[in-house]
Every structure is written in structure tokens, then in C-alpha cells.
mmCIF file of C-alpha atoms and ligand atoms in Angstrom:
data_model
loop_
_atom_site.group_PDB
_atom_site.id
_atom_site.type_symbol
_atom_site.label_atom_id
_atom_site.label_comp_id
_atom_site.label_asym_id
_atom_site.label_seq_id
_atom_site.Cartn_x
_atom_site.Cartn_y
_atom_site.Cartn_z
ATOM 1 C CA MET A 628 0.000 0.000 0.000
ATOM 2 C CA TYR A 629 1.322 3.432 -0.982
ATOM 3 C CA ASP A 630 1.112 6.328 1.456
ATOM 4 C CA LEU A 631 0.111 8.616 -1.381
ATOM 5 C CA VAL A 632 -1.015 8.303 -4.989
ATOM 6 C CA ILE A 633 -0.905 11.522 -7.024
ATOM 7 C CA ILE A 634 -3.051 11.511 -10.169
ATOM 8 C CA GLY A 635 -1.816 13.871 -12.889
ATOM 9 C CA GLY A 636 1.640 15.035 -13.917
ATOM 10 C CA GLY A 637 1.123 18.766 -14.567
ATOM 11 C CA PRO A 638 2.402 21.603 -12.369
ATOM 12 C CA ALA A 639 0.181 20.600 -9.408
ATOM 13 C CA GLY A 640 0.965 16.875 -9.567
ATOM 14 C CA LEU A 641 4.717 17.370 -9.908
ATOM 15 C CA THR A 642 4.759 19.906 -7.068
ATOM 16 C CA ALA A 643 2.793 17.524 -4.844
ATOM 17 C CA GLY A 644 5.380 14.876 -5.766
ATOM 18 C CA ILE A 645 8.295 17.130 -4.776
ATOM 19 C CA TYR A 646 6.743 17.886 -1.383
ATOM 20 C CA ALA A 647 5.758 14.250 -0.790
ATOM 21 C CA GLN A 648 9.276 13.013 -1.560
ATOM 22 C CA ARG A 649 10.724 15.533 0.861
ATOM 23 C CA SER A 650 8.240 14.302 3.507
ATOM 24 C CA ARG A 651 9.446 10.741 2.808
ATOM 25 C CA LEU A 652 5.951 9.532 1.889
ATOM 26 C CA ASN A 653 5.920 6.337 -0.152
ATOM 27 C CA THR A 654 4.446 7.962 -3.264
ATOM 28 C CA VAL A 655 3.635 7.229 -6.885
ATOM 29 C CA LEU A 656 2.466 9.727 -9.502
ATOM 30 C CA ILE A 657 0.208 8.391 -12.261
ATOM 31 C CA GLU A 658 0.108 10.260 -15.568
ATOM 32 C CA LYS A 659 -2.039 9.352 -18.571
ATOM 33 C CA GLY A 660 -0.077 11.034 -21.365
ATOM 34 C CA GLY A 661 3.087 13.074 -21.163
ATOM 35 C CA VAL A 662 4.332 14.799 -18.023
ATOM 36 C CA GLY A 663 3.801 18.587 -18.005
ATOM 37 C CA GLY A 664 0.053 19.008 -18.456
ATOM 38 C CA GLN A 665 -1.680 21.625 -20.613
ATOM 39 C CA ILE A 666 0.833 24.332 -19.710
ATOM 40 C CA ALA A 667 3.560 22.403 -21.549
ATOM 41 C CA LEU A 668 1.691 23.414 -24.736
ATOM 42 C CA SER A 669 2.081 27.118 -23.920
ATOM 43 C CA ASP A 670 4.514 29.008 -26.084
ATOM 44 C CA VAL A 671 5.710 31.386 -23.400
ATOM 45 C CA ILE A 672 5.053 31.902 -19.675
ATOM 46 C CA GLU A 673 5.812 35.358 -18.332
ATOM 47 C CA ASN A 674 4.164 35.321 -14.903
ATOM 48 C CA TYR A 675 5.831 32.457 -13.064
ATOM 49 C CA PRO A 676 8.093 34.112 -10.495
ATOM 50 C CA GLY A 677 11.803 33.675 -11.033
ATOM 51 C CA PHE A 678 11.353 33.048 -14.758
ATOM 52 C CA PRO A 679 10.617 36.338 -16.579
ATOM 53 C CA SER A 680 10.118 34.412 -19.820
ATOM 54 C CA ILE A 681 10.235 30.655 -20.329
ATOM 55 C CA SER A 682 8.399 28.186 -22.560
ATOM 56 C CA GLY A 683 5.721 26.031 -20.925
ATOM 57 C CA SER A 684 7.593 22.862 -21.871
ATOM 58 C CA GLY A 685 10.881 24.314 -20.560
ATOM 59 C CA LEU A 686 9.321 25.141 -17.199
ATOM 60 C CA MET A 687 7.703 21.719 -16.913
ATOM 61 C CA GLU A 688 11.000 19.972 -17.752
ATOM 62 C CA LYS A 689 12.468 21.761 -14.726
ATOM 63 C CA PHE A 690 9.555 20.625 -12.506
ATOM 64 C CA GLU A 691 9.958 17.034 -13.720
ATOM 65 C CA GLU A 692 13.728 17.046 -13.280
ATOM 66 C CA HIS A 693 13.265 18.371 -9.742
ATOM 67 C CA ALA A 694 10.674 15.697 -8.842
ATOM 68 C CA ARG A 695 12.601 12.817 -10.423
ATOM 69 C CA GLY A 696 15.813 14.080 -8.796
ATOM 70 C CA LEU A 697 14.131 13.513 -5.427
ATOM 71 C CA GLY A 698 13.275 9.961 -6.500
ATOM 72 C CA LEU A 699 9.573 10.397 -7.375
ATOM 73 C CA GLU A 700 8.151 7.276 -9.051
ATOM 74 C CA ILE A 701 6.114 8.183 -12.175
ATOM 75 C CA LYS A 702 3.851 5.555 -13.779
ATOM 76 C CA PHE A 703 2.198 6.068 -17.176
ATOM 77 C CA ASP A 704 -1.351 4.774 -16.864
ATOM 78 C CA GLU A 705 -4.936 6.021 -16.816
ATOM 79 C CA VAL A 706 -7.033 6.082 -13.663
ATOM 80 C CA ILE A 707 -10.531 4.725 -14.307
ATOM 81 C CA ASN A 708 -11.945 5.247 -10.844
ATOM 82 C CA ILE A 709 -11.179 5.557 -7.163
ATOM 83 C CA THR A 710 -13.147 3.404 -4.752
ATOM 84 C CA LEU A 711 -12.932 3.034 -1.030
ATOM 85 C CA ASP A 712 -12.151 -0.170 0.809
ATOM 86 C CA GLY A 713 -12.590 0.886 4.388
ATOM 87 C CA LYS A 714 -10.118 3.734 4.833
ATOM 88 C CA ALA A 715 -7.935 2.524 1.943
ATOM 89 C CA LYS A 716 -8.307 4.116 -1.463
ATOM 90 C CA VAL A 717 -8.355 1.705 -4.380
ATOM 91 C CA ILE A 718 -7.134 3.333 -7.594
ATOM 92 C CA LYS A 719 -8.196 1.324 -10.654
ATOM 93 C CA THR A 720 -6.277 1.530 -13.942
ATOM 94 C CA PRO A 721 -6.398 -0.710 -17.059
ATOM 95 C CA GLU A 722 -3.175 -2.264 -15.733
ATOM 96 C CA GLY A 723 -4.666 -3.217 -12.361
ATOM 97 C CA GLU A 724 -5.185 -1.698 -8.951
ATOM 98 C CA LEU A 725 -3.156 0.420 -6.565
ATOM 99 C CA ARG A 726 -3.975 0.960 -2.923
ATOM 100 C CA ALA A 727 -3.141 4.099 -1.009
ATOM 101 C CA LYS A 728 -3.756 5.787 2.291
ATOM 102 C CA ALA A 729 -4.228 9.183 0.596
ATOM 103 C CA VAL A 730 -4.818 10.499 -2.928
ATOM 104 C CA ILE A 731 -4.139 13.884 -4.504
ATOM 105 C CA VAL A 732 -6.174 14.534 -7.655
ATOM 106 C CA ALA A 733 -4.254 16.905 -9.937
ATOM 107 C CA THR A 734 -5.750 15.981 -13.283
ATOM 108 C CA GLY A 735 -6.192 19.509 -14.637
ATOM 109 C CA ALA A 736 -8.624 20.429 -17.397
ATOM 110 C CA LYS A 737 -9.034 20.177 -21.155
ATOM 111 C CA PRO A 738 -10.183 22.698 -23.809
ATOM 112 C CA ARG A 739 -13.946 23.159 -24.117
ATOM 113 C CA ARG A 740 -15.623 22.646 -27.491
ATOM 114 C CA LEU A 741 -17.813 25.392 -28.947
ATOM 115 C CA GLY A 742 -20.317 23.053 -30.610
ATOM 116 C CA VAL A 743 -20.810 24.968 -33.895
ATOM 117 C CA PRO A 744 -21.387 23.241 -37.248
ATOM 118 C CA GLY A 745 -18.100 22.266 -38.872
ATOM 119 C CA GLU A 746 -16.098 22.281 -35.621
ATOM 120 C CA LYS A 747 -16.057 18.549 -34.993
ATOM 121 C CA GLU A 748 -15.654 17.449 -38.621
ATOM 122 C CA LEU A 749 -12.842 19.927 -39.295
ATOM 123 C CA THR A 750 -10.822 19.337 -36.116
ATOM 124 C CA GLY A 751 -7.324 18.597 -37.342
ATOM 125 C CA LYS A 752 -8.264 20.027 -40.754
ATOM 126 C CA GLY A 753 -7.917 23.656 -39.756
ATOM 127 C CA VAL A 754 -9.816 23.657 -36.457
ATOM 128 C CA SER A 755 -7.443 23.518 -33.488
ATOM 129 C CA TYR A 756 -7.305 23.942 -29.709
ATOM 130 C CA CYS A 757 -3.529 24.420 -29.512
ATOM 131 C CA ALA A 758 -1.670 27.276 -31.192
ATOM 132 C CA THR A 759 1.825 26.021 -30.390
ATOM 133 C CA CYS A 760 0.996 22.604 -31.842
ATOM 134 C CA ASP A 761 -0.759 23.737 -35.035
ATOM 135 C CA GLY A 762 0.158 27.426 -35.514
ATOM 136 C CA PRO A 763 3.192 26.697 -37.724
ATOM 137 C CA PHE A 764 0.855 25.155 -40.368
ATOM 138 C CA PHE A 765 -0.623 28.612 -41.003
ATOM 139 C CA ARG A 766 2.494 30.553 -42.034
ATOM 140 C CA GLN A 767 1.400 33.708 -43.907
ATOM 141 C CA ARG A 768 -2.232 32.564 -43.936
ATOM 142 C CA PRO A 769 -5.253 34.130 -42.192
ATOM 143 C CA VAL A 770 -6.625 32.538 -39.028
ATOM 144 C CA MET A 771 -9.378 33.167 -36.489
ATOM 145 C CA VAL A 772 -9.199 32.873 -32.710
ATOM 146 C CA VAL A 773 -12.410 32.493 -30.689
ATOM 147 C CA GLY A 774 -12.609 33.586 -27.041
ATOM 148 C CA GLY A 775 -11.805 36.533 -24.799
ATOM 149 C CA GLY A 776 -9.841 34.961 -21.938
ATOM 150 C CA ASP A 777 -6.102 34.825 -21.319
ATOM 151 C CA THR A 778 -5.650 31.775 -23.509
ATOM 152 C CA ALA A 779 -7.399 33.311 -26.537
ATOM 153 C CA VAL A 780 -5.577 36.634 -26.363
ATOM 154 C CA LYS A 781 -2.155 35.139 -25.590
ATOM 155 C CA GLU A 782 -2.438 32.558 -28.341
ATOM 156 C CA ALA A 783 -3.628 35.215 -30.801
ATOM 157 C CA ILE A 784 -0.429 37.171 -30.096
ATOM 158 C CA TYR A 785 1.613 34.027 -30.676
ATOM 159 C CA LEU A 786 -0.260 33.285 -33.921
ATOM 160 C CA SER A 787 0.194 36.870 -35.167
ATOM 161 C CA LYS A 788 3.920 36.137 -35.540
ATOM 162 C CA ILE A 789 3.164 33.263 -37.928
ATOM 163 C CA ALA A 790 -0.138 33.999 -39.664
ATOM 164 C CA SER A 791 -0.757 36.845 -42.122
ATOM 165 C CA LYS A 792 -3.796 37.982 -40.129
ATOM 166 C CA VAL A 793 -5.504 36.990 -36.879
ATOM 167 C CA TYR A 794 -9.159 37.786 -36.186
ATOM 168 C CA ILE A 795 -10.188 37.562 -32.521
ATOM 169 C CA VAL A 796 -13.895 36.783 -32.265
ATOM 170 C CA HIS A 797 -15.327 37.449 -28.823
ATOM 171 C CA ARG A 798 -18.981 37.476 -27.796
ATOM 172 C CA ARG A 799 -18.652 40.572 -25.583
ATOM 173 C CA ASP A 800 -16.948 44.005 -25.701
ATOM 174 C CA LYS A 801 -15.095 43.334 -22.456
ATOM 175 C CA PHE A 802 -12.319 40.777 -22.199
ATOM 176 C CA ARG A 803 -11.452 38.531 -19.269
ATOM 177 C CA ALA A 804 -7.827 38.440 -20.353
ATOM 178 C CA GLU A 805 -5.165 40.231 -18.279
ATOM 179 C CA LYS A 806 -4.946 43.900 -19.353
ATOM 180 C CA MET A 807 -1.280 43.474 -20.327
ATOM 181 C CA HIS A 808 -2.151 40.725 -22.810
ATOM 182 C CA GLN A 809 -5.044 42.744 -24.198
ATOM 183 C CA GLU A 810 -2.933 45.875 -24.708
ATOM 184 C CA LYS A 811 -0.280 43.842 -26.480
ATOM 185 C CA ALA A 812 -2.884 42.350 -28.827
ATOM 186 C CA GLU A 813 -4.406 45.770 -29.527
ATOM 187 C CA ALA A 814 -0.970 47.083 -30.475
ATOM 188 C CA THR A 815 -0.317 44.207 -32.894
ATOM 189 C CA PRO A 816 -1.005 45.428 -36.455
ATOM 190 C CA ASN A 817 -2.156 42.107 -37.937
ATOM 191 C CA ILE A 818 -4.661 41.356 -35.136
ATOM 192 C CA GLU A 819 -8.240 42.509 -35.778
ATOM 193 C CA PHE A 820 -10.805 42.375 -32.994
ATOM 194 C CA LEU A 821 -14.328 41.268 -33.835
ATOM 195 C CA SER A 822 -15.875 42.053 -30.443
ATOM 196 C CA SER A 823 -19.569 41.358 -29.831
ATOM 197 C CA HIS A 824 -19.344 38.724 -32.530
ATOM 198 C CA VAL A 825 -19.996 34.993 -32.388
ATOM 199 C CA LEU A 826 -18.793 32.200 -34.604
ATOM 200 C CA LYS A 827 -21.834 30.511 -36.174
ATOM 201 C CA GLU A 828 -20.282 27.981 -38.536
ATOM 202 C CA ILE A 829 -16.985 26.815 -39.989
ATOM 203 C CA LYS A 830 -17.046 26.047 -43.717
ATOM 204 C CA ALA A 831 -14.672 23.905 -45.706
ATOM 205 C CA GLU A 832 -13.333 23.636 -49.217
ATOM 206 C CA ASN A 833 -11.670 20.381 -50.270
ATOM 207 C CA ASN A 834 -12.285 19.141 -46.718
ATOM 208 C CA VAL A 835 -10.145 21.817 -45.018
ATOM 209 C CA VAL A 836 -11.232 25.065 -43.330
ATOM 210 C CA ALA A 837 -11.833 27.884 -45.826
ATOM 211 C CA ARG A 838 -14.307 30.313 -44.206
ATOM 212 C CA ALA A 839 -15.832 31.223 -40.864
ATOM 213 C CA VAL A 840 -19.368 32.528 -40.576
ATOM 214 C CA VAL A 841 -19.631 35.176 -37.857
ATOM 215 C CA GLN A 842 -22.503 37.259 -36.567
ATOM 216 C CA ASP A 843 -22.331 40.771 -35.148
ATOM 217 C CA LEU A 844 -24.490 40.584 -32.030
ATOM 218 C CA LYS A 845 -25.187 44.330 -32.080
ATOM 219 C CA SER A 846 -26.474 44.608 -35.663
ATOM 220 C CA SER A 847 -27.304 40.887 -36.156
ATOM 221 C CA ALA A 848 -25.410 41.116 -39.473
ATOM 222 C CA VAL A 849 -23.854 37.848 -40.619
ATOM 223 C CA LYS A 850 -20.703 37.695 -42.734
ATOM 224 C CA GLU A 851 -18.185 35.169 -43.965
ATOM 225 C CA VAL A 852 -14.495 35.680 -43.233
ATOM 226 C CA ASN A 853 -11.857 33.869 -45.296
ATOM 227 C CA VAL A 854 -9.613 31.983 -42.881
ATOM 228 C CA ASP A 855 -7.570 28.805 -43.201
ATOM 229 C CA GLY A 856 -7.511 28.072 -39.481
ATOM 230 C CA VAL A 857 -9.902 28.457 -36.546
ATOM 231 C CA PHE A 858 -8.398 28.270 -33.051
ATOM 232 C CA ILE A 859 -10.977 27.823 -30.294
ATOM 233 C CA PHE A 860 -10.117 28.951 -26.746
ATOM 234 C CA VAL A 861 -13.440 29.218 -24.908
ATOM 235 C CA GLY A 862 -12.445 27.857 -21.528
ATOM 236 C CA ILE A 863 -11.781 24.480 -20.079
ATOM 237 C CA ASN A 864 -13.498 21.390 -18.688
ATOM 238 C CA PRO A 865 -11.942 19.657 -15.696
ATOM 239 C CA THR A 866 -10.880 16.007 -15.937
ATOM 240 C CA THR A 867 -12.771 14.790 -12.909
ATOM 241 C CA ASP A 868 -15.301 12.177 -14.105
ATOM 242 C CA PHE A 869 -13.513 9.345 -12.320
ATOM 243 C CA VAL A 870 -13.748 10.976 -8.868
ATOM 244 C CA GLU A 871 -16.956 10.798 -6.861
ATOM 245 C CA ALA A 872 -16.075 13.764 -4.630
ATOM 246 C CA GLU A 873 -18.445 16.732 -4.518
ATOM 247 C CA LYS A 874 -18.114 19.051 -7.536
ATOM 248 C CA ASP A 875 -19.431 22.447 -8.657
ATOM 249 C CA GLU A 876 -21.750 22.928 -11.641
ATOM 250 C CA GLY A 877 -18.744 23.082 -14.005
ATOM 251 C CA GLY A 878 -17.468 19.714 -12.751
ATOM 252 C CA PHE A 879 -14.550 21.234 -10.807
ATOM 253 C CA ILE A 880 -13.867 19.423 -7.502
ATOM 254 C CA LYS A 881 -14.885 21.391 -4.432
ATOM 255 C CA THR A 882 -12.247 21.704 -1.713
ATOM 256 C CA ASN A 883 -11.752 23.681 1.450
ATOM 257 C CA GLN A 884 -8.647 25.786 2.133
ATOM 258 C CA LYS A 885 -6.773 22.632 3.094
ATOM 259 C CA MET A 886 -7.459 21.172 -0.379
ATOM 260 C CA GLU A 887 -9.595 18.489 1.283
ATOM 261 C CA THR A 888 -12.424 17.145 -0.880
ATOM 262 C CA SER A 889 -15.673 15.676 0.427
ATOM 263 C CA ILE A 890 -13.893 12.280 0.703
ATOM 264 C CA PRO A 891 -11.523 12.015 3.679
ATOM 265 C CA GLY A 892 -7.974 11.368 2.501
ATOM 266 C CA VAL A 893 -8.693 12.573 -1.056
ATOM 267 C CA PHE A 894 -7.268 16.012 -1.859
ATOM 268 C CA ALA A 895 -7.430 18.087 -5.066
ATOM 269 C CA ALA A 896 -5.008 20.666 -6.451
ATOM 270 C CA GLY A 897 -4.630 22.835 -9.557
ATOM 271 C CA ASP A 898 -7.021 23.351 -12.474
ATOM 272 C CA CYS A 899 -9.284 20.398 -11.587
ATOM 273 C CA ARG A 900 -10.563 22.103 -8.428
ATOM 274 C CA THR A 901 -12.881 25.085 -7.953
ATOM 275 C CA SER A 902 -10.630 28.142 -7.837
ATOM 276 C CA PRO A 903 -10.910 31.822 -8.789
ATOM 277 C CA LEU A 904 -7.622 31.695 -10.720
ATOM 278 C CA LEU A 905 -6.037 28.927 -12.735
ATOM 279 C CA GLN A 906 -2.324 29.559 -13.059
ATOM 280 C CA VAL A 907 0.889 27.581 -12.617
ATOM 281 C CA ALA A 908 1.568 29.703 -9.514
ATOM 282 C CA THR A 909 -1.798 28.831 -7.924
ATOM 283 C CA ALA A 910 -1.503 25.147 -8.890
ATOM 284 C CA VAL A 911 1.867 25.045 -7.148
ATOM 285 C CA GLY A 912 0.407 26.662 -4.020
ATOM 286 C CA ASP A 913 -2.568 24.260 -3.984
ATOM 287 C CA ALA A 914 -0.262 21.281 -4.361
ATOM 288 C CA ALA A 915 2.055 22.327 -1.533
ATOM 289 C CA ILE A 916 -0.961 22.560 0.797
ATOM 290 C CA ALA A 917 -2.488 19.292 -0.499
ATOM 291 C CA SER A 918 0.774 17.443 0.009
ATOM 292 C CA TYR A 919 1.259 18.842 3.500
ATOM 293 C CA MET A 920 -2.317 17.882 4.454
ATOM 294 C CA ALA A 921 -1.890 14.421 2.912
ATOM 295 C CA GLU A 922 1.204 13.937 5.058
ATOM 296 C CA GLN A 923 -0.806 14.851 8.188
ATOM 297 C CA TYR A 924 -3.573 12.456 7.099
ATOM 298 C CA VAL A 925 -1.097 9.603 6.554
ATOM 299 C CA GLU A 926 0.571 10.252 9.933
ATOM 300 C CA ASN A 927 -2.786 9.875 11.688
ATOM 301 C CA TYR A 928 -3.961 6.970 9.516
HETATM 302 P P1 LIG B 1361 -11.595 31.609 -19.566
HETATM 303 O O1 LIG B 1361 -10.826 32.612 -18.787
HETATM 304 O O2 LIG B 1361 -12.698 30.880 -18.913
HETATM 305 O O3 LIG B 1361 -12.157 32.378 -20.853
HETATM 306 C C1 LIG B 1361 -12.999 31.723 -21.745
HETATM 307 C C2 LIG B 1361 -13.439 32.722 -22.801
HETATM 308 O O4 LIG B 1361 -14.254 32.028 -23.745
HETATM 309 C C3 LIG B 1361 -14.246 33.872 -22.243
HETATM 310 O O5 LIG B 1361 -13.888 35.057 -22.872
HETATM 311 C C4 LIG B 1361 -15.681 33.477 -22.594
HETATM 312 O O6 LIG B 1361 -16.516 34.588 -22.869
HETATM 313 C C5 LIG B 1361 -15.491 32.711 -23.877
HETATM 314 N N1 LIG B 1361 -16.527 31.715 -24.069
HETATM 315 C C6 LIG B 1361 -16.912 30.719 -23.234
HETATM 316 N N2 LIG B 1361 -17.897 29.992 -23.759
HETATM 317 C C7 LIG B 1361 -18.174 30.547 -24.959
HETATM 318 C C8 LIG B 1361 -19.109 30.265 -25.962
HETATM 319 N N3 LIG B 1361 -19.961 29.239 -25.865
HETATM 320 N N4 LIG B 1361 -19.122 31.061 -27.056
HETATM 321 C C9 LIG B 1361 -18.273 32.090 -27.187
HETATM 322 N N5 LIG B 1361 -17.347 32.412 -26.257
HETATM 323 C C10 LIG B 1361 -17.309 31.648 -25.156
HETATM 324 O O7 LIG B 1361 -10.664 30.458 -20.201
HETATM 325 P P2 LIG B 1361 -9.118 30.469 -20.604
HETATM 326 O O8 LIG B 1361 -8.761 31.680 -21.378
HETATM 327 O O9 LIG B 1361 -8.864 29.128 -21.209
HETATM 328 O O10 LIG B 1361 -8.386 30.524 -19.232
HETATM 329 C C11 LIG B 1361 -8.610 29.524 -18.228
HETATM 330 C C12 LIG B 1361 -7.814 29.895 -16.993
HETATM 331 O O11 LIG B 1361 -6.410 29.838 -17.266
HETATM 332 C C13 LIG B 1361 -8.080 31.332 -16.526
HETATM 333 O O12 LIG B 1361 -8.065 31.370 -15.112
HETATM 334 C C14 LIG B 1361 -6.927 32.124 -17.094
HETATM 335 O O13 LIG B 1361 -6.632 33.286 -16.380
HETATM 336 C C15 LIG B 1361 -5.793 31.091 -17.002
HETATM 337 N N6 LIG B 1361 -4.743 31.378 -18.005
HETATM 338 C C16 LIG B 1361 -3.765 32.263 -17.691
HETATM 339 C C17 LIG B 1361 -2.782 32.601 -18.619
HETATM 340 C C18 LIG B 1361 -1.700 33.581 -18.279
HETATM 341 O O14 LIG B 1361 -0.749 33.740 -19.031
HETATM 342 N N7 LIG B 1361 -1.806 34.288 -17.181
HETATM 343 C C19 LIG B 1361 -2.811 32.020 -19.880
HETATM 344 C C20 LIG B 1361 -3.829 31.124 -20.188
HETATM 345 C C21 LIG B 1361 -4.806 30.823 -19.241
HETATM 346 P P3 LIG B 1361 -17.076 35.533 -21.678
HETATM 347 O O15 LIG B 1361 -15.912 36.341 -21.222
HETATM 348 O O16 LIG B 1361 -18.119 36.316 -22.348
HETATM 349 O O17 LIG B 1361 -17.605 34.600 -20.637
#
């Protein structure tokens, strides 16, 4: 039986692993895909203290190196569910079962789909949810970004260095994105804002994206914009289906300040939990608390 199983290998999971190793808990981290989480797909991070500018993958390599350097065991597997056997937590994966005294869920979140006609069929054919992955395919070609949060505005700035033109379609006049990001986008000559607009449909030619149909919500006018790529950044859905702990209406796991969920001995940290701000810095803070509380829980087990 492990003292602690950490599920997820993004910033929160790796931080929890660092703290757990230093507390000498017998720990394993389970990761489904590659270590690093969604942030590893970010072109540049400029608000993680100590690193004025670093790529998401570069920062996550440092986290991983730190955790592995302390001897953290990382298993690549997918957790199907967590059940309880008395006080023990049983973590089921396709490979079998693990038992643990405590669990930290740090599974993060995935991009939300918009649900407009053409989106599903044209994903991978011009529709994308990752600018760093797919941006280079659109060199000197026009693209559209949908959304008004940090991800949309930041990724639009990144895309403006590759694409000939970037349209930002946002359903309101006000943006959620940090003012600094917004100002930078406004000062970028090849970015055009289509505020108070919504994307209605994505049209193809020869089975790849060719046009986006947008509607001006103020005048109700509908127009087609020629674009070869449509990047959708309209928020995120947490990866929490496999946990039975109490969640909010968005599916994010509810915790208290100690990162305790509604199940004793199960903690949550990072983007998968209800939080007013989803950042690497906050994920790291959550994970430090979760790991500390897990250690207390294991000591009193
Ligand atoms: P977000 O902040 O939730 O923003 C989602 C955006 O999509 C909002 O502008 C929202 O519009 C729009 N939207 C949602 N559903 C829509 C729909 N059905 N149709 C049209 N538009 C829709 O998501 P995010 O940008 O992915 O960011 C997630 C978290 O990560 C945030 O906490 C963010 O601060 C953080 N983050 C930080 C950085 C950084 O560098 N600091 C970078 C990336 C992400 P409304 O505004 O009208 O609701």
C-alpha cells in the first residue's frame, strides 16, 4: 500500500510529488499522457516568479527534473476510478489496482468545445485547440481565434507572428484576459478584434477550413471571413469524471482551504478544483498545501 497516490503530472501533480518526496511519503504519480500538463503546450510563460520568460515545456521539464531528482516514481497509466475499501483508497487503472492511504487529484482540465457546425468534422483540418501545436501550419495565412480569456488573447499574439492575419472573435466588448495581454494584442497590427461577434459555422473547401461565418451581435449582421484556421479557446473542462467527490456545476472538484475534498484522505489541487484563478503559480500553491495535508492524514492513519 502506498502512502500517497498523485493523479496527474502537470504543475500541481509534480509539485505535490516534490513535497511528498521531501516528507518521505511512499508515493507514486500516475500520468495518462506526457508529463507537463496543458501548460507544456504554452509558447511562453511570463508570470511564473523567477522566470521572466520561459516556454511552458521548458518550465515543466524543470519541474519534472526536480521531482525525479528527489526519487519520485512516475507511472504512465490512466485512472478509471477511485473506490474506497474501508479507509484505503483503491485506484483502478487498465493495468490493475493500486492501494493508497491518501490520494491527490491533480488531473487539470481540457479545452472546451464550442459546438458549432463544422467544428467537430474539421478538427485537425484547420480547427485547433492548440496554437503552439498547429500554428506553424498557417504561415502567412489568415486565421481566427475564438474567445476573450487569457488563452485566446495570448495565443492570438503568438499566432500573429506566424499567420498573415488573426481575427479575434469574442462574444462581448469586455475581455477577461489580463490587461497586459489585451494591450499587447491591440498594439499588434495584424490582429483585428471582432468584439460582440460569435462564430456561427466553420465552412470547408476540399475538406479543409476555408471560411468562418460570424454574426455581429449588435447589428445581427452575418458575414463570412476567409480563414484557413480556426483556433478555439473558450475555456476548459476539468478532468474529474472518475472521482466521486463533490463538484461544482462546471465539474470542478470542491475543496476547502486545506485542499480536502468531500472524501476524507482525497485532496485536489490545480485546475481540476474550484478556484478563482487557474495559473501555474496557484496550482503550485494548492499542491504544496495538499501534500502537506496528505502527510498529516497519513501520519494519523
Ligand atoms: P476563460 O478565462 O474561462 O475564458 C474563456 C473565454 O471564452 C471567455 O472570454 C468566454 O466569454 C469565452 N466563451 C466561453 N464559452 C463561450 C461560448 N460558448 N461562445 C463564445 N465564447 C465563449 O478560459 P481560458 O482563457 O482558457 O483561461 C482559463 C484559466 O487559465 C483562466 O483562469 C486564465 O486566467 C488562465 N490562463 C492564464 C494565462 C496567463 O498567461 N496568465 C494564460 C492562459 C490561461 P465571456 O468572457 O463572455 O464569458
